[in-house]
PDB file of N, H, CA, C and O in Angstrom:
ATOM      1  N   UNK A   1     -39.130 102.656 106.007  1.00  0.00           N
ATOM      2  CA  UNK A   1     -39.333 101.664 107.038  1.00  0.00           C
ATOM      3  C   UNK A   1     -37.972 101.158 107.512  1.00  0.00           C
ATOM      4  O   UNK A   1     -37.129 100.803 106.689  1.00  0.00           O
ATOM      5  N   UNK A   2     -37.749 101.120 108.815  1.00  0.00           N
ATOM      6  H   UNK A   2     -38.434 101.409 109.484  1.00  0.00           H
ATOM      7  CA  UNK A   2     -36.476 100.570 109.306  1.00  0.00           C
ATOM      8  C   UNK A   2     -36.417  99.060 109.072  1.00  0.00           C
ATOM      9  O   UNK A   2     -37.449  98.401 108.950  1.00  0.00           O
ATOM     10  N   UNK A   3     -35.236  98.540 109.013  1.00  0.00           N
ATOM     11  H   UNK A   3     -34.397  99.076 109.112  1.00  0.00           H
ATOM     12  CA  UNK A   3     -35.053  97.103 108.808  1.00  0.00           C
ATOM     13  C   UNK A   3     -35.434  96.375 110.095  1.00  0.00           C
ATOM     14  O   UNK A   3     -34.890  96.670 111.159  1.00  0.00           O
ATOM     15  N   UNK A   4     -36.366  95.425 110.005  1.00  0.00           N
ATOM     16  H   UNK A   4     -36.809  95.186 109.140  1.00  0.00           H
ATOM     17  CA  UNK A   4     -36.790  94.680 111.203  1.00  0.00           C
ATOM     18  C   UNK A   4     -35.665  93.793 111.734  1.00  0.00           C
ATOM     19  O   UNK A   4     -34.717  93.470 111.018  1.00  0.00           O
ATOM     20  N   UNK A   5     -35.792  93.405 113.006  1.00  0.00           N
ATOM     21  H   UNK A   5     -36.562  93.667 113.587  1.00  0.00           H
ATOM     22  CA  UNK A   5     -34.793  92.515 113.588  1.00  0.00           C
ATOM     23  C   UNK A   5     -34.961  91.089 113.035  1.00  0.00           C
ATOM     24  O   UNK A   5     -35.939  90.780 112.354  1.00  0.00           O
ATOM     25  N   UNK A   6     -34.006  90.257 113.339  1.00  0.00           N
ATOM     26  H   UNK A   6     -33.212  90.508 113.892  1.00  0.00           H
ATOM     27  CA  UNK A   6     -33.945  88.893 112.806  1.00  0.00           C
ATOM     28  C   UNK A   6     -35.209  88.095 113.124  1.00  0.00           C
ATOM     29  O   UNK A   6     -35.767  87.445 112.240  1.00  0.00           O
ATOM     30  N   UNK A   7     -35.665  88.140 114.379  1.00  0.00           N
ATOM     31  H   UNK A   7     -35.212  88.669 115.097  1.00  0.00           H
ATOM     32  CA  UNK A   7     -36.830  87.362 114.779  1.00  0.00           C
ATOM     33  C   UNK A   7     -38.079  87.799 114.021  1.00  0.00           C
ATOM     34  O   UNK A   7     -38.896  86.964 113.632  1.00  0.00           O
ATOM     35  N   UNK A   8     -38.226  89.096 113.811  1.00  0.00           N
ATOM     36  H   UNK A   8     -37.562  89.774 114.126  1.00  0.00           H
ATOM     37  CA  UNK A   8     -39.381  89.614 113.080  1.00  0.00           C
ATOM     38  C   UNK A   8     -39.375  89.116 111.646  1.00  0.00           C
ATOM     39  O   UNK A   8     -40.429  88.817 111.085  1.00  0.00           O
ATOM     40  N   UNK A   9     -38.202  89.025 111.052  1.00  0.00           N
ATOM     41  H   UNK A   9     -37.345  89.268 111.507  1.00  0.00           H
ATOM     42  CA  UNK A   9     -38.090  88.541 109.677  1.00  0.00           C
ATOM     43  C   UNK A   9     -38.269  87.027 109.579  1.00  0.00           C
ATOM     44  O   UNK A   9     -38.865  86.530 108.624  1.00  0.00           O
ATOM     45  N   UNK A  10     -37.760  86.309 110.554  1.00  0.00           N
ATOM     46  H   UNK A  10     -37.276  86.713 111.330  1.00  0.00           H
ATOM     47  CA  UNK A  10     -37.759  84.850 110.457  1.00  0.00           C
ATOM     48  C   UNK A  10     -39.112  84.203 110.736  1.00  0.00           C
ATOM     49  O   UNK A  10     -39.397  83.147 110.172  1.00  0.00           O
ATOM     50  N   UNK A  11     -39.947  84.784 111.571  1.00  0.00           N
ATOM     51  H   UNK A  11     -39.716  85.642 112.029  1.00  0.00           H
ATOM     52  CA  UNK A  11     -41.218  84.152 111.910  1.00  0.00           C
ATOM     53  C   UNK A  11     -42.079  83.869 110.677  1.00  0.00           C
ATOM     54  O   UNK A  11     -42.555  82.742 110.534  1.00  0.00           O
ATOM     55  N   UNK A  12     -42.305  84.840 109.773  1.00  0.00           N
ATOM     56  H   UNK A  12     -41.919  85.756 109.889  1.00  0.00           H
ATOM     57  CA  UNK A  12     -43.086  84.523 108.574  1.00  0.00           C
ATOM     58  C   UNK A  12     -42.384  83.505 107.661  1.00  0.00           C
ATOM     59  O   UNK A  12     -43.046  82.708 106.996  1.00  0.00           O
ATOM     60  N   UNK A  13     -41.074  83.533 107.630  1.00  0.00           N
ATOM     61  H   UNK A  13     -40.536  84.181 108.170  1.00  0.00           H
ATOM     62  CA  UNK A  13     -40.316  82.574 106.818  1.00  0.00           C
ATOM     63  C   UNK A  13     -40.531  81.163 107.363  1.00  0.00           C
ATOM     64  O   UNK A  13     -40.778  80.229 106.600  1.00  0.00           O
ATOM     65  N   UNK A  14     -40.438  81.013 108.673  1.00  0.00           N
ATOM     66  H   UNK A  14     -40.237  81.772 109.293  1.00  0.00           H
ATOM     67  CA  UNK A  14     -40.628  79.700 109.289  1.00  0.00           C
ATOM     68  C   UNK A  14     -42.065  79.210 109.142  1.00  0.00           C
ATOM     69  O   UNK A  14     -42.297  78.016 108.954  1.00  0.00           O
ATOM     70  N   UNK A  15     -43.025  80.119 109.227  1.00  0.00           N
ATOM     71  H   UNK A  15     -42.837  81.089 109.380  1.00  0.00           H
ATOM     72  CA  UNK A  15     -44.428  79.726 109.033  1.00  0.00           C
ATOM     73  C   UNK A  15     -44.650  79.203 107.612  1.00  0.00           C
ATOM     74  O   UNK A  15     -45.359  78.218 107.409  1.00  0.00           O
ATOM     75  N   UNK A  16     -44.044  79.864 106.645  1.00  0.00           N
ATOM     76  H   UNK A  16     -43.467  80.664 106.810  1.00  0.00           H
ATOM     77  CA  UNK A  16     -44.162  79.404 105.255  1.00  0.00           C
ATOM     78  C   UNK A  16     -43.498  78.047 105.083  1.00  0.00           C
ATOM     79  O   UNK A  16     -44.058  77.153 104.448  1.00  0.00           O
ATOM     80  N   UNK A  17     -42.312  77.895 105.643  1.00  0.00           N
ATOM     81  H   UNK A  17     -41.857  78.621 106.159  1.00  0.00           H
ATOM     82  CA  UNK A  17     -41.564  76.646 105.511  1.00  0.00           C
ATOM     83  C   UNK A  17     -42.271  75.492 106.213  1.00  0.00           C
ATOM     84  O   UNK A  17     -42.132  74.342 105.796  1.00  0.00           O
ATOM     85  N   UNK A  18     -43.022  75.776 107.264  1.00  0.00           N
ATOM     86  H   UNK A  18     -43.135  76.710 107.603  1.00  0.00           H
ATOM     87  CA  UNK A  18     -43.728  74.729 108.005  1.00  0.00           C
ATOM     88  C   UNK A  18     -44.830  74.081 107.171  1.00  0.00           C
ATOM     89  O   UNK A  18     -45.299  72.991 107.500  1.00  0.00           O
ATOM     90  N   UNK A  19     -45.243  74.742 106.101  1.00  0.00           N
ATOM     91  H   UNK A  19     -44.862  75.627 105.834  1.00  0.00           H
ATOM     92  CA  UNK A  19     -46.288  74.205 105.232  1.00  0.00           C
ATOM     93  C   UNK A  19     -45.752  73.135 104.289  1.00  0.00           C
ATOM     94  O   UNK A  19     -46.519  72.511 103.556  1.00  0.00           O
ATOM     95  N   UNK A  20     -44.460  72.925 104.306  1.00  0.00           N
ATOM     96  H   UNK A  20     -43.837  73.432 104.902  1.00  0.00           H
ATOM     97  CA  UNK A  20     -43.845  71.952 103.411  1.00  0.00           C
ATOM     98  C   UNK A  20     -43.002  72.676 102.376  1.00  0.00           C
ATOM     99  O   UNK A  20     -42.536  73.791 102.612  1.00  0.00           O
ATOM    100  N   UNK A  21     -42.810  72.045 101.244  1.00  0.00           N
ATOM    101  H   UNK A  21     -43.188  71.139 101.053  1.00  0.00           H
ATOM    102  CA  UNK A  21     -41.983  72.624 100.189  1.00  0.00           C
ATOM    103  C   UNK A  21     -42.671  73.863  99.615  1.00  0.00           C
ATOM    104  O   UNK A  21     -43.815  73.800  99.164  1.00  0.00           O
ATOM    105  N   UNK A  22     -41.962  74.979  99.638  1.00  0.00           N
ATOM    106  H   UNK A  22     -41.033  75.030 100.005  1.00  0.00           H
ATOM    107  CA  UNK A  22     -42.497  76.236  99.118  1.00  0.00           C
ATOM    108  C   UNK A  22     -41.455  76.895  98.224  1.00  0.00           C
ATOM    109  O   UNK A  22     -40.255  76.655  98.360  1.00  0.00           O
ATOM    110  N   UNK A  23     -41.930  77.719  97.319  1.00  0.00           N
ATOM    111  H   UNK A  23     -42.904  77.913  97.208  1.00  0.00           H
ATOM    112  CA  UNK A  23     -41.029  78.463  96.441  1.00  0.00           C
ATOM    113  C   UNK A  23     -40.576  79.736  97.143  1.00  0.00           C
ATOM    114  O   UNK A  23     -41.279  80.278  97.997  1.00  0.00           O
ATOM    115  N   UNK A  24     -39.402  80.197  96.772  1.00  0.00           N
ATOM    116  H   UNK A  24     -38.831  79.757  96.078  1.00  0.00           H
ATOM    117  CA  UNK A  24     -38.846  81.412  97.352  1.00  0.00           C
ATOM    118  C   UNK A  24     -39.798  82.591  97.192  1.00  0.00           C
ATOM    119  O   UNK A  24     -39.944  83.406  98.103  1.00  0.00           O
ATOM    120  N   UNK A  25     -40.437  82.680  96.050  1.00  0.00           N
ATOM    121  H   UNK A  25     -40.319  82.019  95.309  1.00  0.00           H
ATOM    122  CA  UNK A  25     -41.371  83.776  95.809  1.00  0.00           C
ATOM    123  C   UNK A  25     -42.546  83.764  96.769  1.00  0.00           C
ATOM    124  O   UNK A  25     -43.038  84.821  97.166  1.00  0.00           O
ATOM    125  N   UNK A  26     -43.005  82.560  97.148  1.00  0.00           N
ATOM    126  H   UNK A  26     -42.606  81.702  96.825  1.00  0.00           H
ATOM    127  CA  UNK A  26     -44.096  82.451  98.114  1.00  0.00           C
ATOM    128  C   UNK A  26     -43.657  82.964  99.480  1.00  0.00           C
ATOM    129  O   UNK A  26     -44.410  83.653 100.168  1.00  0.00           O
ATOM    130  N   UNK A  27     -42.442  82.624  99.860  1.00  0.00           N
ATOM    131  H   UNK A  27     -41.830  82.064  99.301  1.00  0.00           H
ATOM    132  CA  UNK A  27     -41.918  83.096 101.139  1.00  0.00           C
ATOM    133  C   UNK A  27     -41.743  84.608 101.106  1.00  0.00           C
ATOM    134  O   UNK A  27     -42.091  85.295 102.066  1.00  0.00           O
ATOM    135  N   UNK A  28     -41.209  85.124 100.013  1.00  0.00           N
ATOM    136  H   UNK A  28     -40.926  84.566  99.233  1.00  0.00           H
ATOM    137  CA  UNK A  28     -41.009  86.571  99.895  1.00  0.00           C
ATOM    138  C   UNK A  28     -42.342  87.311  99.951  1.00  0.00           C
ATOM    139  O   UNK A  28     -42.445  88.361 100.585  1.00  0.00           O
ATOM    140  N   UNK A  29     -43.353  86.770  99.294  1.00  0.00           N
ATOM    141  H   UNK A  29     -43.269  85.917  98.779  1.00  0.00           H
ATOM    142  CA  UNK A  29     -44.679  87.394  99.319  1.00  0.00           C
ATOM    143  C   UNK A  29     -45.265  87.385 100.722  1.00  0.00           C
ATOM    144  O   UNK A  29     -45.829  88.382 101.173  1.00  0.00           O
ATOM    145  N   UNK A  30     -45.131  86.266 101.405  1.00  0.00           N
ATOM    146  H   UNK A  30     -44.672  85.457 101.039  1.00  0.00           H
ATOM    147  CA  UNK A  30     -45.632  86.145 102.773  1.00  0.00           C
ATOM    148  C   UNK A  30     -44.920  87.125 103.703  1.00  0.00           C
ATOM    149  O   UNK A  30     -45.547  87.761 104.550  1.00  0.00           O
ATOM    150  N   UNK A  31     -43.622  87.237 103.536  1.00  0.00           N
ATOM    151  H   UNK A  31     -43.112  86.721 102.848  1.00  0.00           H
ATOM    152  CA  UNK A  31     -42.838  88.158 104.357  1.00  0.00           C
ATOM    153  C   UNK A  31     -43.245  89.600 104.091  1.00  0.00           C
ATOM    154  O   UNK A  31     -43.443  90.371 105.029  1.00  0.00           O
ATOM    155  N   UNK A  32     -43.371  89.966 102.831  1.00  0.00           N
ATOM    156  H   UNK A  32     -43.210  89.339 102.069  1.00  0.00           H
ATOM    157  CA  UNK A  32     -43.772  91.332 102.479  1.00  0.00           C
ATOM    158  C   UNK A  32     -45.151  91.651 103.041  1.00  0.00           C
ATOM    159  O   UNK A  32     -45.385  92.749 103.545  1.00  0.00           O
ATOM    160  N   UNK A  33     -46.063  90.687 102.952  1.00  0.00           N
ATOM    161  H   UNK A  33     -45.874  89.795 102.543  1.00  0.00           H
ATOM    162  CA  UNK A  33     -47.420  90.890 103.471  1.00  0.00           C
ATOM    163  C   UNK A  33     -47.405  91.060 104.989  1.00  0.00           C
ATOM    164  O   UNK A  33     -48.075  91.944 105.524  1.00  0.00           O
ATOM    165  N   UNK A  34     -46.640  90.214 105.683  1.00  0.00           N
ATOM    166  H   UNK A  34     -46.096  89.496 105.249  1.00  0.00           H
ATOM    167  CA  UNK A  34     -46.614  90.289 107.148  1.00  0.00           C
ATOM    168  C   UNK A  34     -45.975  91.581 107.641  1.00  0.00           C
ATOM    169  O   UNK A  34     -46.294  92.061 108.729  1.00  0.00           O
ATOM    170  N   UNK A  35     -45.076  92.142 106.842  1.00  0.00           N
ATOM    171  H   UNK A  35     -44.817  91.752 105.958  1.00  0.00           H
ATOM    172  CA  UNK A  35     -44.442  93.411 107.213  1.00  0.00           C
ATOM    173  C   UNK A  35     -45.253  94.616 106.748  1.00  0.00           C
ATOM    174  O   UNK A  35     -44.924  95.756 107.076  1.00  0.00           O
ATOM    175  N   UNK A  36     -46.314  94.358 105.983  1.00  0.00           N
ATOM    176  H   UNK A  36     -46.581  93.432 105.717  1.00  0.00           H
ATOM    177  CA  UNK A  36     -47.156  95.445 105.499  1.00  0.00           C
ATOM    178  C   UNK A  36     -46.476  96.313 104.452  1.00  0.00           C
ATOM    179  O   UNK A  36     -46.711  97.519 104.389  1.00  0.00           O
ATOM    180  N   UNK A  37     -45.629  95.694 103.627  1.00  0.00           N
ATOM    181  H   UNK A  37     -45.438  94.714 103.679  1.00  0.00           H
ATOM    182  CA  UNK A  37     -44.907  96.446 102.606  1.00  0.00           C
ATOM    183  C   UNK A  37     -45.794  96.712 101.393  1.00  0.00           C
ATOM    184  O   UNK A  37     -46.580  95.858 100.981  1.00  0.00           O
ATOM    185  N   UNK A  38     -45.655  97.899 100.835  1.00  0.00           N
ATOM    186  H   UNK A  38     -45.016  98.592 101.169  1.00  0.00           H
ATOM    187  CA  UNK A  38     -46.370  98.236  99.605  1.00  0.00           C
ATOM    188  C   UNK A  38     -45.623  97.624  98.419  1.00  0.00           C
ATOM    189  O   UNK A  38     -44.482  97.183  98.554  1.00  0.00           O
ATOM    190  N   UNK A  39     -46.283  97.603  97.254  1.00  0.00           N
ATOM    191  H   UNK A  39     -47.210  97.961  97.144  1.00  0.00           H
ATOM    192  CA  UNK A  39     -45.627  97.100  96.039  1.00  0.00           C
ATOM    193  C   UNK A  39     -44.374  97.919  95.735  1.00  0.00           C
ATOM    194  O   UNK A  39     -43.360  97.376  95.295  1.00  0.00           O
ATOM    195  N   UNK A  40     -44.450  99.214  95.969  1.00  0.00           N
ATOM    196  H   UNK A  40     -45.274  99.655  96.326  1.00  0.00           H
ATOM    197  CA  UNK A  40     -43.299 100.087  95.725  1.00  0.00           C
ATOM    198  C   UNK A  40     -42.136  99.709  96.639  1.00  0.00           C
ATOM    199  O   UNK A  40     -40.991  99.649  96.190  1.00  0.00           O
ATOM    200  N   UNK A  41     -42.418  99.457  97.911  1.00  0.00           N
ATOM    201  H   UNK A  41     -43.348  99.507  98.275  1.00  0.00           H
ATOM    202  CA  UNK A  41     -41.360  99.066  98.841  1.00  0.00           C
ATOM    203  C   UNK A  41     -40.770  97.713  98.462  1.00  0.00           C
ATOM    204  O   UNK A  41     -39.559  97.516  98.559  1.00  0.00           O
ATOM    205  N   UNK A  42     -41.605  96.791  98.035  1.00  0.00           N
ATOM    206  H   UNK A  42     -42.589  96.951  97.956  1.00  0.00           H
ATOM    207  CA  UNK A  42     -41.114  95.473  97.636  1.00  0.00           C
ATOM    208  C   UNK A  42     -40.173  95.595  96.447  1.00  0.00           C
ATOM    209  O   UNK A  42     -39.130  94.941  96.410  1.00  0.00           O
ATOM    210  N   UNK A  43     -40.532  96.426  95.476  1.00  0.00           N
ATOM    211  H   UNK A  43     -41.378  96.958  95.506  1.00  0.00           H
ATOM    212  CA  UNK A  43     -39.667  96.572  94.302  1.00  0.00           C
ATOM    213  C   UNK A  43     -38.357  97.253  94.665  1.00  0.00           C
ATOM    214  O   UNK A  43     -37.335  96.993  94.030  1.00  0.00           O
ATOM    215  N   UNK A  44     -38.364  98.115  95.668  1.00  0.00           N
ATOM    216  H   UNK A  44     -39.194  98.326  96.184  1.00  0.00           H
ATOM    217  CA  UNK A  44     -37.121  98.733  96.142  1.00  0.00           C
ATOM    218  C   UNK A  44     -36.248  97.702  96.833  1.00  0.00           C
ATOM    219  O   UNK A  44     -35.033  97.677  96.636  1.00  0.00           O
ATOM    220  N   UNK A  45     -36.867  96.846  97.647  1.00  0.00           N
ATOM    221  H   UNK A  45     -37.854  96.866  97.807  1.00  0.00           H
ATOM    222  CA  UNK A  45     -36.117  95.889  98.439  1.00  0.00           C
ATOM    223  C   UNK A  45     -35.656  94.678  97.643  1.00  0.00           C
ATOM    224  O   UNK A  45     -34.692  94.013  98.020  1.00  0.00           O
ATOM    225  N   UNK A  46     -36.346  94.391  96.538  1.00  0.00           N
ATOM    226  H   UNK A  46     -37.129  94.932  96.231  1.00  0.00           H
ATOM    227  CA  UNK A  46     -36.028  93.221  95.736  1.00  0.00           C
ATOM    228  C   UNK A  46     -35.707  93.637  94.301  1.00  0.00           C
ATOM    229  O   UNK A  46     -36.508  93.416  93.393  1.00  0.00           O
ATOM    230  N   UNK A  47     -34.541  94.234  94.103  1.00  0.00           N
ATOM    231  H   UNK A  47     -33.891  94.413  94.841  1.00  0.00           H
ATOM    232  CA  UNK A  47     -34.198  94.666  92.747  1.00  0.00           C
ATOM    233  C   UNK A  47     -34.023  93.465  91.823  1.00  0.00           C
ATOM    234  O   UNK A  47     -33.827  92.335  92.270  1.00  0.00           O
ATOM    235  N   UNK A  48     -34.099  93.737  90.545  1.00  0.00           N
ATOM    236  H   UNK A  48     -34.258  94.655  90.182  1.00  0.00           H
ATOM    237  CA  UNK A  48     -33.928  92.673  89.553  1.00  0.00           C
ATOM    238  C   UNK A  48     -32.571  92.010  89.709  1.00  0.00           C
ATOM    239  O   UNK A  48     -31.566  92.657  90.006  1.00  0.00           O
ATOM    240  N   UNK A  49     -32.572  90.716  89.502  1.00  0.00           N
ATOM    241  H   UNK A  49     -33.388  90.190  89.262  1.00  0.00           H
ATOM    242  CA  UNK A  49     -31.325  89.970  89.539  1.00  0.00           C
ATOM    243  C   UNK A  49     -30.573  90.174  88.234  1.00  0.00           C
ATOM    244  O   UNK A  49     -31.192  90.299  87.177  1.00  0.00           O
ATOM    245  N   UNK A  50     -29.251  90.209  88.293  1.00  0.00           N
ATOM    246  H   UNK A  50     -28.749  90.107  89.151  1.00  0.00           H
ATOM    247  CA  UNK A  50     -28.505  90.277  87.038  1.00  0.00           C
ATOM    248  C   UNK A  50     -28.625  88.949  86.305  1.00  0.00           C
ATOM    249  O   UNK A  50     -28.761  87.894  86.925  1.00  0.00           O
ATOM    250  N   UNK A  51     -28.574  89.010  85.017  1.00  0.00           N
ATOM    251  H   UNK A  51     -28.463  89.866  84.513  1.00  0.00           H
ATOM    252  CA  UNK A  51     -28.603  87.771  84.249  1.00  0.00           C
ATOM    253  C   UNK A  51     -29.933  87.521  83.587  1.00  0.00           C
ATOM    254  O   UNK A  51     -30.650  88.456  83.230  1.00  0.00           O
ATOM    255  N   UNK A  52     -30.254  86.269  83.427  1.00  0.00           N
ATOM    256  H   UNK A  52     -29.672  85.510  83.717  1.00  0.00           H
ATOM    257  CA  UNK A  52     -31.413  85.828  82.671  1.00  0.00           C
ATOM    258  C   UNK A  52     -32.723  86.178  83.377  1.00  0.00           C
ATOM    259  O   UNK A  52     -32.963  85.735  84.500  1.00  0.00           O
ATOM    260  N   UNK A  53     -33.564  86.970  82.722  1.00  0.00           N
ATOM    261  H   UNK A  53     -33.368  87.330  81.810  1.00  0.00           H
ATOM    262  CA  UNK A  53     -34.856  87.352  83.288  1.00  0.00           C
ATOM    263  C   UNK A  53     -35.740  86.133  83.503  1.00  0.00           C
ATOM    264  O   UNK A  53     -36.543  86.121  84.436  1.00  0.00           O
ATOM    265  N   UNK A  54     -35.617  85.116  82.675  1.00  0.00           N
ATOM    266  H   UNK A  54     -34.965  85.125  81.917  1.00  0.00           H
ATOM    267  CA  UNK A  54     -36.414  83.907  82.837  1.00  0.00           C
ATOM    268  C   UNK A  54     -36.158  83.229  84.172  1.00  0.00           C
ATOM    269  O   UNK A  54     -37.080  82.688  84.783  1.00  0.00           O
ATOM    270  N   UNK A  55     -34.929  83.255  84.621  1.00  0.00           N
ATOM    271  H   UNK A  55     -34.180  83.694  84.124  1.00  0.00           H
ATOM    272  CA  UNK A  55     -34.589  82.667  85.920  1.00  0.00           C
ATOM    273  C   UNK A  55     -35.290  83.442  87.022  1.00  0.00           C
ATOM    274  O   UNK A  55     -35.851  82.849  87.944  1.00  0.00           O
ATOM    275  N   UNK A  56     -35.260  84.761  86.930  1.00  0.00           N
ATOM    276  H   UNK A  56     -34.804  85.243  86.181  1.00  0.00           H
ATOM    277  CA  UNK A  56     -35.915  85.601  87.939  1.00  0.00           C
ATOM    278  C   UNK A  56     -37.419  85.356  87.945  1.00  0.00           C
ATOM    279  O   UNK A  56     -38.022  85.222  89.010  1.00  0.00           O
ATOM    280  N   UNK A  57     -38.022  85.296  86.773  1.00  0.00           N
ATOM    281  H   UNK A  57     -37.532  85.404  85.908  1.00  0.00           H
ATOM    282  CA  UNK A  57     -39.462  85.063  86.691  1.00  0.00           C
ATOM    283  C   UNK A  57     -39.839  83.726  87.328  1.00  0.00           C
ATOM    284  O   UNK A  57     -40.829  83.642  88.055  1.00  0.00           O
ATOM    285  N   UNK A  58     -39.065  82.699  87.062  1.00  0.00           N
ATOM    286  H   UNK A  58     -38.261  82.768  86.471  1.00  0.00           H
ATOM    287  CA  UNK A  58     -39.340  81.374  87.620  1.00  0.00           C
ATOM    288  C   UNK A  58     -39.186  81.382  89.137  1.00  0.00           C
ATOM    289  O   UNK A  58     -39.963  80.745  89.848  1.00  0.00           O
ATOM    290  N   UNK A  59     -38.188  82.098  89.628  1.00  0.00           N
ATOM    291  H   UNK A  59     -37.556  82.616  89.051  1.00  0.00           H
ATOM    292  CA  UNK A  59     -37.932  82.134  91.061  1.00  0.00           C
ATOM    293  C   UNK A  59     -39.114  82.724  91.818  1.00  0.00           C
ATOM    294  O   UNK A  59     -39.416  82.275  92.924  1.00  0.00           O
ATOM    295  N   UNK A  60     -39.789  83.722  91.248  1.00  0.00           N
ATOM    296  H   UNK A  60     -39.543  84.086  90.350  1.00  0.00           H
ATOM    297  CA  UNK A  60     -40.852  84.419  91.964  1.00  0.00           C
ATOM    298  C   UNK A  60     -42.230  83.835  91.692  1.00  0.00           C
ATOM    299  O   UNK A  60     -43.224  84.395  92.156  1.00  0.00           O
ATOM    300  N   UNK A  61     -42.326  82.756  90.974  1.00  0.00           N
ATOM    301  H   UNK A  61     -41.519  82.301  90.597  1.00  0.00           H
ATOM    302  CA  UNK A  61     -43.643  82.149  90.718  1.00  0.00           C
ATOM    303  C   UNK A  61     -44.029  81.201  91.818  1.00  0.00           C
ATOM    304  O   UNK A  61     -45.103  80.602  91.768  1.00  0.00           O
TER     305      UNK A  61
END
């Protein structure tokens, strides 16, 4: 899948943010869903963060 332009990426982000305080993982999930990404594509695009796995787990909850 080609990388979408800025406006295509930002619209789902802004819609999520308009709901009030949201977690980064919620925004990422909303963005992936709006782009129609598969679980495999999401794991390719969002590699594990270096460092503490607990921090990563908390970020995506």
